[in-house]
Coordinates of C-alpha atoms in Angstrom, one line a residue:
M10 CA 22.9 -23.5 -31.3
T11 CA 26.0 -25.6 -31.8
E12 CA 27.5 -22.8 -33.9
F13 CA 26.7 -20.2 -31.2
L14 CA 28.4 -22.4 -28.5
R15 CA 31.5 -22.9 -30.6
E16 CA 31.8 -19.2 -31.5
H17 CA 31.4 -17.9 -28.0
A18 CA 32.9 -20.8 -26.0
A19 CA 35.5 -18.7 -24.2
R20 CA 33.1 -15.9 -23.3
L21 CA 30.5 -18.5 -22.0
L22 CA 33.1 -20.2 -19.9
L23 CA 34.3 -17.0 -18.4
I24 CA 30.9 -15.7 -17.6
S25 CA 29.9 -19.1 -16.1
A26 CA 33.0 -19.0 -13.9
L27 CA 32.2 -15.5 -12.6
V28 CA 28.5 -16.3 -12.1
V29 CA 29.3 -19.2 -9.7
V30 CA 31.8 -17.2 -7.5
P31 CA 29.2 -16.6 -4.8
C32 CA 28.8 -20.3 -4.4
F33 CA 32.4 -20.5 -3.3
W34 CA 33.2 -17.3 -1.4
H35 CA 32.2 -18.8 2.0
K36 CA 32.6 -22.2 3.6
S37 CA 28.9 -22.9 3.1
V38 CA 26.2 -21.7 0.7
E39 CA 23.9 -19.6 2.9
A40 CA 20.6 -20.0 1.1
G41 CA 17.8 -20.2 3.6
D42 CA 15.9 -23.5 3.2
L43 CA 18.7 -25.2 1.3
P44 CA 20.4 -26.7 4.4
S45 CA 17.0 -28.3 5.4
H46 CA 16.9 -30.1 2.0
T47 CA 20.5 -31.3 2.4
Y48 CA 19.8 -32.5 6.0
N49 CA 16.7 -34.4 4.9
A50 CA 18.7 -35.9 2.0
W51 CA 21.0 -37.3 4.7
L52 CA 17.9 -38.6 6.6
A53 CA 16.7 -40.3 3.4
H54 CA 20.1 -42.0 3.2
L55 CA 19.8 -43.1 6.8
I56 CA 16.3 -44.5 6.0
A57 CA 17.7 -46.5 3.2
Q58 CA 20.2 -48.0 5.6
G59 CA 17.6 -48.7 8.3
Q60 CA 19.2 -46.2 10.7
A61 CA 16.3 -43.7 11.0
P62 CA 13.6 -45.2 13.3
G63 CA 10.1 -43.8 12.7
L64 CA 10.9 -42.2 9.3
Y65 CA 10.0 -43.5 5.9
I66 CA 10.1 -42.4 2.2
Q67 CA 6.8 -41.4 0.5
P68 CA 7.0 -41.8 -3.3
R69 CA 6.4 -38.4 -5.0
W70 CA 6.6 -37.2 -8.6
N71 CA 7.2 -33.5 -8.0
N72 CA 9.2 -31.2 -5.7
I73 CA 11.9 -33.9 -5.6
L74 CA 14.6 -33.3 -8.2
V75 CA 17.0 -31.4 -6.0
D76 CA 16.4 -33.7 -3.1
L77 CA 17.1 -36.8 -5.1
A78 CA 20.3 -35.2 -6.5
L79 CA 21.4 -34.3 -3.0
E80 CA 20.7 -37.8 -1.7
K81 CA 22.3 -39.8 -4.5
L82 CA 25.3 -37.5 -4.9
G83 CA 25.7 -37.1 -1.1
A84 CA 26.1 -40.9 -0.7
L85 CA 29.0 -40.7 -3.1
V86 CA 30.9 -37.5 -2.2
G87 CA 29.4 -36.5 1.1
F88 CA 26.4 -34.3 1.6
I89 CA 28.2 -31.0 2.0
A90 CA 30.1 -31.4 -1.2
A91 CA 27.0 -32.7 -2.9
E92 CA 25.1 -29.5 -1.9
R93 CA 27.8 -27.3 -3.4
I94 CA 27.7 -29.2 -6.7
V95 CA 24.0 -29.2 -6.9
V96 CA 23.8 -25.5 -6.2
V97 CA 26.3 -24.6 -8.8
I98 CA 24.4 -26.6 -11.4
C99 CA 21.1 -24.9 -10.4
V100 CA 22.7 -21.5 -10.6
L101 CA 24.1 -22.1 -14.1
I102 CA 20.8 -23.5 -15.3
F103 CA 18.8 -20.6 -14.0
F104 CA 21.3 -18.0 -15.3
W105 CA 21.7 -19.4 -18.8
G106 CA 18.0 -20.3 -19.0
A107 CA 17.1 -16.7 -18.3
F108 CA 19.8 -15.6 -20.9
A109 CA 18.2 -18.0 -23.5
L110 CA 14.7 -16.6 -22.9
I111 CA 15.9 -13.0 -23.1
S112 CA 17.8 -13.9 -26.3
A113 CA 14.6 -15.4 -27.8
V114 CA 12.8 -12.1 -27.2
S115 CA 15.5 -9.7 -28.5
R116 CA 16.8 -12.2 -31.1
R117 CA 20.3 -11.4 -30.1
P118 CA 22.5 -12.4 -27.1
P119 CA 21.9 -10.0 -24.2
W120 CA 25.6 -9.7 -23.3
Y121 CA 25.2 -6.2 -21.8
L122 CA 22.5 -7.4 -19.4
V123 CA 24.7 -10.1 -17.9
P124 CA 25.2 -8.2 -14.6
A125 CA 21.4 -7.7 -14.3
I126 CA 20.7 -11.4 -15.0
A127 CA 23.4 -12.3 -12.4
M128 CA 21.6 -10.2 -9.8
I129 CA 18.3 -11.9 -10.4
T130 CA 20.1 -15.3 -10.4
Y131 CA 21.1 -14.6 -6.8
G132 CA 17.9 -12.9 -5.9
W133 CA 15.3 -13.6 -3.2
T134 CA 14.3 -17.0 -4.6
F135 CA 17.9 -18.2 -4.4
Y136 CA 18.6 -16.9 -1.0
A137 CA 15.3 -18.2 0.3
G138 CA 16.7 -21.6 -0.6
F139 CA 13.7 -22.7 -2.7
M140 CA 16.0 -24.8 -5.0
N141 CA 13.4 -27.1 -6.5
F142 CA 11.3 -24.2 -7.7
Y143 CA 14.5 -22.2 -8.7
L144 CA 15.7 -25.2 -10.8
S145 CA 12.3 -25.7 -12.3
L146 CA 12.2 -22.0 -13.5
G147 CA 15.7 -22.3 -15.1
L148 CA 14.7 -25.5 -17.0
G149 CA 11.4 -23.8 -17.9
F150 CA 13.2 -20.7 -19.4
F151 CA 15.2 -23.0 -21.6
A152 CA 12.2 -24.9 -22.7
I153 CA 10.2 -21.7 -23.5
A154 CA 13.0 -20.4 -25.7
L155 CA 13.2 -23.7 -27.6
V156 CA 9.5 -24.0 -28.3
W157 CA 9.0 -20.3 -29.0
R158 CA 12.0 -19.5 -31.2
G159 CA 13.6 -22.9 -31.8
E160 CA 13.1 -25.3 -34.6
R161 CA 10.5 -28.1 -34.3
R162 CA 13.2 -30.7 -34.4
H163 CA 14.4 -29.4 -31.0
W164 CA 11.0 -29.6 -29.3
W165 CA 11.8 -33.1 -27.9
I166 CA 14.5 -31.4 -25.9
A167 CA 11.9 -28.9 -24.6
A168 CA 9.7 -31.9 -23.6
I169 CA 12.5 -33.5 -21.6
L170 CA 13.2 -30.1 -19.9
A171 CA 9.5 -29.8 -19.1
L172 CA 9.4 -33.2 -17.5
L173 CA 12.5 -32.3 -15.4
A174 CA 10.8 -29.0 -14.4
F175 CA 7.8 -31.0 -13.2
L176 CA 10.0 -33.3 -11.1
A177 CA 11.6 -30.2 -9.6
H178 CA 8.4 -28.2 -8.9
P179 CA 4.9 -28.1 -10.4
L180 CA 4.6 -24.3 -10.2
G181 CA 7.6 -24.0 -12.5
L182 CA 5.9 -26.3 -15.0
L183 CA 2.8 -24.2 -14.8
C184 CA 4.8 -21.0 -15.5
L185 CA 6.5 -22.8 -18.5
I186 CA 3.1 -23.8 -20.0
G187 CA 1.5 -20.5 -19.4
L188 CA 4.3 -18.4 -20.8
T189 CA 4.8 -20.7 -23.8
V190 CA 1.1 -20.7 -24.8
Y191 CA 0.9 -16.9 -24.5
L192 CA 4.1 -16.2 -26.4
K193 CA 3.2 -18.7 -29.2
L194 CA -0.3 -17.2 -29.6
S195 CA 1.1 -13.7 -29.5
D196 CA 3.0 -14.5 -32.7
V197 CA -0.1 -15.6 -34.7
L198 CA -3.0 -13.5 -33.4
K199 CA -3.7 -10.1 -34.9
G200 CA -6.0 -7.2 -34.3
W201 CA -8.8 -7.7 -31.8
A202 CA -7.8 -11.4 -31.2
R203 CA -4.4 -10.2 -30.0
W204 CA -6.0 -7.9 -27.5
A205 CA -8.4 -10.7 -26.5
L206 CA -5.4 -12.8 -25.6
F207 CA -4.2 -10.1 -23.2
A208 CA -7.6 -9.8 -21.7
S209 CA -7.9 -13.6 -21.3
A210 CA -4.7 -13.7 -19.2
F211 CA -6.3 -11.2 -16.7
L212 CA -9.5 -13.4 -16.7
V213 CA -7.5 -16.4 -15.7
V214 CA -5.9 -14.6 -12.8
V215 CA -9.4 -13.3 -11.7
C216 CA -10.8 -16.8 -11.8
F217 CA -7.9 -18.1 -9.7
H218 CA -8.4 -15.2 -7.3
Y219 CA -11.9 -16.4 -6.6
Y220 CA -10.8 -20.0 -6.3
T221 CA -8.2 -18.9 -3.6
L222 CA -11.0 -17.3 -1.6
R223 CA -12.4 -20.7 -1.1
L224 CA -9.1 -21.8 0.5
R225 CA -7.5 -20.3 3.5
P226 CA -5.7 -17.2 2.3
V227 CA -3.5 -15.6 4.9
Y228 CA -1.6 -12.6 3.5
W229 CA -2.1 -10.4 0.5
H230 CA 0.4 -7.9 -1.0
K231 CA -1.3 -4.5 -0.4
K232 CA 1.1 -2.0 1.1
D233 CA 4.1 -3.5 -0.8
F234 CA 2.2 -4.3 -4.1
F235 CA 4.3 -2.0 -6.3
V236 CA 7.5 -3.6 -5.0
M237 CA 6.4 -6.9 -6.4
N238 CA 7.4 -5.9 -9.9
G239 CA 10.5 -8.1 -10.0
S240 CA 12.8 -5.6 -8.1
D241 CA 11.8 -7.3 -4.8
Q242 CA 14.1 -10.1 -5.8
L243 CA 17.0 -7.7 -4.9
V244 CA 15.6 -6.9 -1.5
L245 CA 17.3 -9.4 0.8
F246 CA 19.0 -9.1 4.2
Q247 CA 18.8 -5.5 5.2
A248 CA 16.6 -2.4 4.5
H249 CA 19.2 -0.7 2.3
Y250 CA 18.6 -3.3 -0.4
I251 CA 15.4 -1.5 -1.3
K252 CA 17.3 1.6 -2.4
L253 CA 19.4 -0.5 -4.7
A254 CA 16.3 -2.3 -6.1
W255 CA 14.7 1.1 -7.0
A256 CA 17.9 2.3 -8.5
V257 CA 18.0 -0.7 -10.8
V258 CA 14.4 -0.2 -11.8
L259 CA 15.0 3.5 -12.5
F260 CA 18.2 2.9 -14.5
G261 CA 16.5 0.1 -16.5
S262 CA 13.5 2.3 -17.2
I263 CA 15.8 5.1 -18.5
C264 CA 17.6 2.6 -20.7
F265 CA 14.4 1.4 -22.2
V266 CA 12.8 4.9 -22.7
Y267 CA 15.9 6.3 -24.2
G268 CA 16.2 3.4 -26.6
M269 CA 12.6 3.6 -27.7
V270 CA 12.8 7.3 -28.4
R271 CA 16.0 7.0 -30.4
E272 CA 15.0 3.9 -32.3
W273 CA 11.2 4.3 -32.8
K274 CA 11.4 5.5 -36.4
T275 CA 14.3 3.3 -37.6
N276 CA 13.7 0.0 -35.7
E277 CA 11.6 -2.4 -37.8
N278 CA 11.3 -4.7 -34.7
K279 CA 10.2 -2.1 -32.3
W280 CA 7.3 -4.2 -31.0
L281 CA 9.4 -7.1 -29.8
F282 CA 8.8 -5.9 -26.2
R283 CA 5.0 -6.2 -26.4
A284 CA 4.4 -9.8 -25.4
P285 CA 6.9 -9.9 -22.5
L286 CA 5.6 -6.5 -21.3
E287 CA 2.0 -7.8 -21.3
L288 CA 3.1 -10.8 -19.3
W289 CA 5.0 -8.6 -16.9
V290 CA 1.8 -6.5 -16.4
V291 CA -0.3 -9.7 -15.9
L292 CA 2.2 -11.0 -13.2
L293 CA 2.1 -7.6 -11.5
F294 CA -1.7 -7.9 -11.5
T295 CA -1.3 -11.4 -10.1
A296 CA 0.7 -10.1 -7.1
A297 CA -2.4 -8.0 -6.2
M298 CA -5.0 -10.8 -6.7
I299 CA -3.3 -13.9 -5.4
P300 CA -2.5 -14.4 -1.7
E301 CA 1.1 -15.0 -0.6
V302 CA 0.2 -17.9 1.7
M303 CA -2.7 -20.3 1.2
W304 CA -3.8 -23.8 2.4
F305 CA -4.8 -26.5 -0.1
S306 CA -7.2 -29.2 1.0
A307 CA -6.3 -30.5 4.5
D308 CA -2.5 -30.2 4.3
P309 CA -1.0 -29.5 7.7
M310 CA 1.1 -26.7 6.2
P311 CA 0.3 -24.0 3.7
F312 CA 1.8 -23.3 0.3
A313 CA 3.7 -20.2 1.3
L314 CA 5.4 -17.3 -0.4
A315 CA 3.7 -17.9 -3.8
I316 CA 4.0 -14.4 -5.1
S317 CA 7.6 -13.8 -3.8
R318 CA 8.6 -16.9 -5.8
L319 CA 6.9 -15.7 -9.0
T320 CA 8.6 -12.4 -9.0
S321 CA 11.7 -14.2 -10.3
V322 CA 9.7 -14.6 -13.5
T323 CA 8.5 -11.0 -13.4
A324 CA 12.1 -9.8 -13.1
V325 CA 13.3 -11.9 -16.1
L326 CA 10.3 -10.6 -18.2
G327 CA 11.3 -7.1 -17.2
L328 CA 14.8 -7.8 -18.7
C329 CA 13.1 -9.3 -21.8
V330 CA 11.4 -5.9 -22.3
L331 CA 14.7 -4.0 -21.8
A332 CA 16.5 -6.3 -24.2
S333 CA 14.2 -5.2 -27.0
V334 CA 16.1 -1.9 -27.4
R335 CA 19.6 -1.7 -28.9
P336 CA 22.3 -2.5 -26.3
R337 CA 24.7 0.3 -25.4
L338 CA 27.9 0.2 -23.5
W339 CA 26.5 2.5 -20.8
H340 CA 23.8 -0.1 -20.1
L341 CA 26.6 -2.6 -19.2
G342 CA 28.4 0.0 -17.1
G343 CA 25.3 1.0 -15.1
F344 CA 24.2 -2.5 -14.4
A345 CA 27.8 -3.6 -13.6
I346 CA 27.9 -0.8 -10.9
C347 CA 24.6 -2.0 -9.4
A348 CA 25.8 -5.6 -9.5
A349 CA 29.0 -4.7 -7.7
V350 CA 27.1 -3.1 -4.9
F351 CA 24.6 -6.0 -4.7
F352 CA 27.3 -8.7 -4.5
F353 CA 29.4 -6.7 -2.1
W354 CA 26.4 -6.5 0.3
T355 CA 25.4 -10.1 -0.1
Y356 CA 29.0 -11.2 0.5
Q357 CA 29.0 -9.3 3.8
D358 CA 25.6 -10.5 4.9
T359 CA 26.1 -14.1 4.0
G360 CA 29.5 -13.9 5.8
V361 CA 27.7 -13.1 9.0
L362 CA 25.5 -16.2 8.5
N363 CA 28.6 -18.3 7.7
D364 CA 30.1 -17.2 11.0
M365 CA 26.9 -18.2 12.8
E366 CA 27.1 -21.6 11.2
R367 CA 30.7 -22.1 12.3
Q368 CA 29.5 -21.3 15.9
T369 CA 26.7 -23.9 15.4
E370 CA 29.1 -26.6 14.2
K371 CA 31.3 -25.9 17.2
L372 CA 28.4 -26.1 19.6
V373 CA 27.0 -29.4 18.3
S374 CA 30.4 -31.0 18.1
T375 CA 30.3 -31.4 21.9
L376 CA 27.1 -33.4 21.7
P377 CA 26.9 -37.2 21.5
Y378 CA 25.8 -38.6 18.2
G379 CA 22.1 -38.7 17.7
R380 CA 21.2 -36.0 20.3
R381 CA 18.0 -34.2 19.7
V382 CA 18.4 -30.4 19.0
T383 CA 15.9 -27.6 18.6
E384 CA 16.7 -24.0 17.8
T385 CA 15.3 -20.5 18.0
I386 CA 17.3 -18.4 15.5
I387 CA 15.7 -15.6 13.6
A388 CA 17.0 -13.2 10.9
G389 CA 17.4 -9.5 11.6
R390 CA 14.4 -7.3 11.8
D391 CA 14.8 -5.8 8.2
S392 CA 15.5 -9.2 6.5
R393 CA 13.1 -10.7 4.0
L394 CA 14.8 -14.0 4.4
W395 CA 13.2 -16.0 7.3
F396 CA 15.0 -19.3 7.1
V397 CA 18.4 -18.6 8.6
N398 CA 17.5 -21.1 11.4
H399 CA 18.3 -24.0 9.0
I400 CA 22.0 -23.5 9.5
V401 CA 21.5 -25.8 12.4
D402 CA 20.1 -28.5 10.1
R403 CA 23.3 -28.5 8.0
A404 CA 25.5 -28.5 11.1
C405 CA 23.7 -31.5 12.5
I406 CA 24.4 -33.7 9.4
E407 CA 26.2 -36.9 10.7
K408 CA 26.1 -35.5 14.2
C409 CA 22.6 -34.8 15.6
F410 CA 18.9 -34.7 14.8
T411 CA 17.0 -31.4 14.5
Y412 CA 13.8 -32.4 16.4
E413 CA 11.7 -29.6 15.0
N414 CA 12.5 -30.5 11.3
Y415 CA 9.4 -29.2 9.5
Q416 CA 9.6 -31.4 6.4
P417 CA 8.5 -34.9 7.6
P418 CA 5.3 -33.8 9.5
A419 CA 4.4 -31.3 6.7
K420 CA 3.5 -34.2 4.3
Q421 CA 4.7 -32.2 1.3
F422 CA 8.1 -33.9 0.9
R423 CA 9.6 -37.3 0.5
V424 CA 10.7 -37.9 4.0
R425 CA 7.8 -38.6 6.3
V426 CA 7.5 -39.4 10.0
K427 CA 5.4 -41.9 12.0
P428 CA 4.1 -41.0 15.5
G429 CA 6.7 -41.6 18.2
S430 CA 9.8 -41.2 16.1
P431 CA 12.8 -40.3 18.3
I432 CA 14.3 -38.3 15.4
V433 CA 11.7 -35.7 14.6
T434 CA 8.3 -34.5 15.9
D435 CA 5.3 -35.8 14.1
S436 CA 3.3 -32.6 14.7
T437 CA 3.5 -29.4 12.6
D438 CA 2.1 -27.4 15.5
D439 CA 4.9 -28.6 17.8
S440 CA 7.5 -28.0 15.1
F441 CA 6.2 -24.4 14.7
D442 CA 6.2 -23.8 18.5
M443 CA 9.7 -25.1 18.8
E444 CA 10.9 -22.7 16.1
L445 CA 9.3 -19.8 17.9
G446 CA 10.4 -20.9 21.3
F447 CA 7.0 -21.6 22.8
Y448 CA 7.2 -25.4 23.0
K449 CA 6.7 -26.9 26.4
V450 CA 9.3 -29.7 26.8
R451 CA 7.9 -33.1 27.6
P452 CA 9.8 -35.8 29.6
E453 CA 9.8 -38.1 26.6
D454 CA 11.6 -35.5 24.5
L455 CA 14.8 -35.6 26.7
P456 CA 17.7 -35.6 26.4
M457 CA 17.4 -32.5 24.1
N458 CA 19.5 -29.4 23.6
Q459 CA 18.6 -25.9 22.5
I460 CA 20.6 -23.6 20.2
Y461 CA 19.6 -20.0 20.6
Q462 CA 20.7 -16.4 20.1
C463 CA 22.4 -15.4 23.3
T464 CA 21.2 -11.8 23.4
E465 CA 19.1 -9.2 21.5
K466 CA 22.1 -6.9 21.3
D467 CA 24.0 -9.2 19.0
L468 CA 21.8 -11.8 17.1
S469 CA 24.9 -13.3 15.5
Q470 CA 26.1 -14.8 18.8
L471 CA 24.8 -18.3 19.5
C472 CA 24.6 -20.4 22.7
I473 CA 23.6 -23.9 23.6
R474 CA 22.0 -25.5 26.7
E475 CA 20.3 -28.7 27.7
L476 CA 16.5 -28.5 28.1
L477 CA 14.5 -29.5 31.1
A478 CA 11.0 -31.1 31.2
G479 CA 8.2 -28.6 31.7
E480 CA 10.0 -25.5 30.5
E481 CA 9.5 -23.6 27.2
N482 CA 12.4 -24.2 24.9
G483 CA 12.8 -20.4 24.2
S484 CA 12.7 -19.3 27.8
V485 CA 16.4 -18.5 27.9
G486 CA 18.2 -16.1 25.6
Y487 CA 16.6 -14.0 23.0
R488 CA 13.0 -14.9 22.1
P489 CA 11.4 -12.3 19.8
P490 CA 7.7 -11.4 20.3
S491 CA 5.7 -13.4 17.7
R492 CA 2.8 -12.1 15.7
F493 CA 1.5 -15.7 15.8
K494 CA 1.1 -15.9 19.6

């Protein structure tokens, strides 16, 4: 490993510099739920200083790594700067973790797949802002590569990475354990036992399917099942992303089939793709059998978007399959063209969100410190990224309080709320209604302001007004019809 780093140091630094460019091309990183975590890290800082009445910190051992980093680093360099630093670290860990896992499969560095890995790095999971899960996967990819192909003397590093992955998100740790066990067993089992391993993976998914039926499943991937093959990670802000996603799948399939036909008789390691392909098929089956949204126990909020998160792993496994054929220069050229289109589009779309955030900052700058704020901001109709409303959270840092902040009442995060807090509602139902614009304002909520999209004709234009007791917070401006009402 040390020899590899020394030999390719310049190339690694250049690629790393290029990979993190999207983290700097706008004033803020527009990644869905990320601003909510940064905002709540600021609240945690206020709690420590005794300046957040009605809020407290609940000790947790998972889903906290990014939040802790934002809080501790934010206290030193400011929360906006801390956010950028943490995001850059997460991006590099995910990118190079995926690179390491693909290398472990192909037994050579996948240099020609760098553009494809970069697209997955900035895929749906990143732009949804699920940074704890995203970081957990990146750490897990490194750990899998070390345990599967590394020397035993390096397993202690994998153990530390696994612990960090658990602190980031438990689902990432489960992926790590499942993939590692499968890949290790695939190396030692032969004949019928090898096929039994493949079958047992399906059996595990079936068992979990019946377990989820006892919970409160909400949504299953039926109509869009075949999109959940990893390419959905490239379907983001607008409908035209789906065309690019299918172009990437088609091009990758051509690369693989061409390579297999050309190399079948001469390649001694032609079955390197078997284990990752089997796991890819199992995850595709999982997309059909496991609900996207489900409630565990009596939690006030569900565990949402489970399958959409997992397709990050599906996508990386797909690249593992492709990496098993000999790399060719036209592979690099094709994926580079796709990546150029992908990043041009994301630059444009995140630029619109950045402009909306500038408007939000200007609107809240006129408010007195500590003013309560709610918002009704939605993404465009074709967007798969629902969390653009959290730009208000980031704009409120050190200025105002987003009263509908979903994290404290959800009881799934560190920051919690007691009844009657002047900073955030203690009801998940009220938080949900505020976000949709159906919340009836109470006298005790005032003074409180509303940030909203001024008109349906241009959803990027934002306005602000002061709310009155008795009215619905979304009664002025654009309030989209909701499937939940």
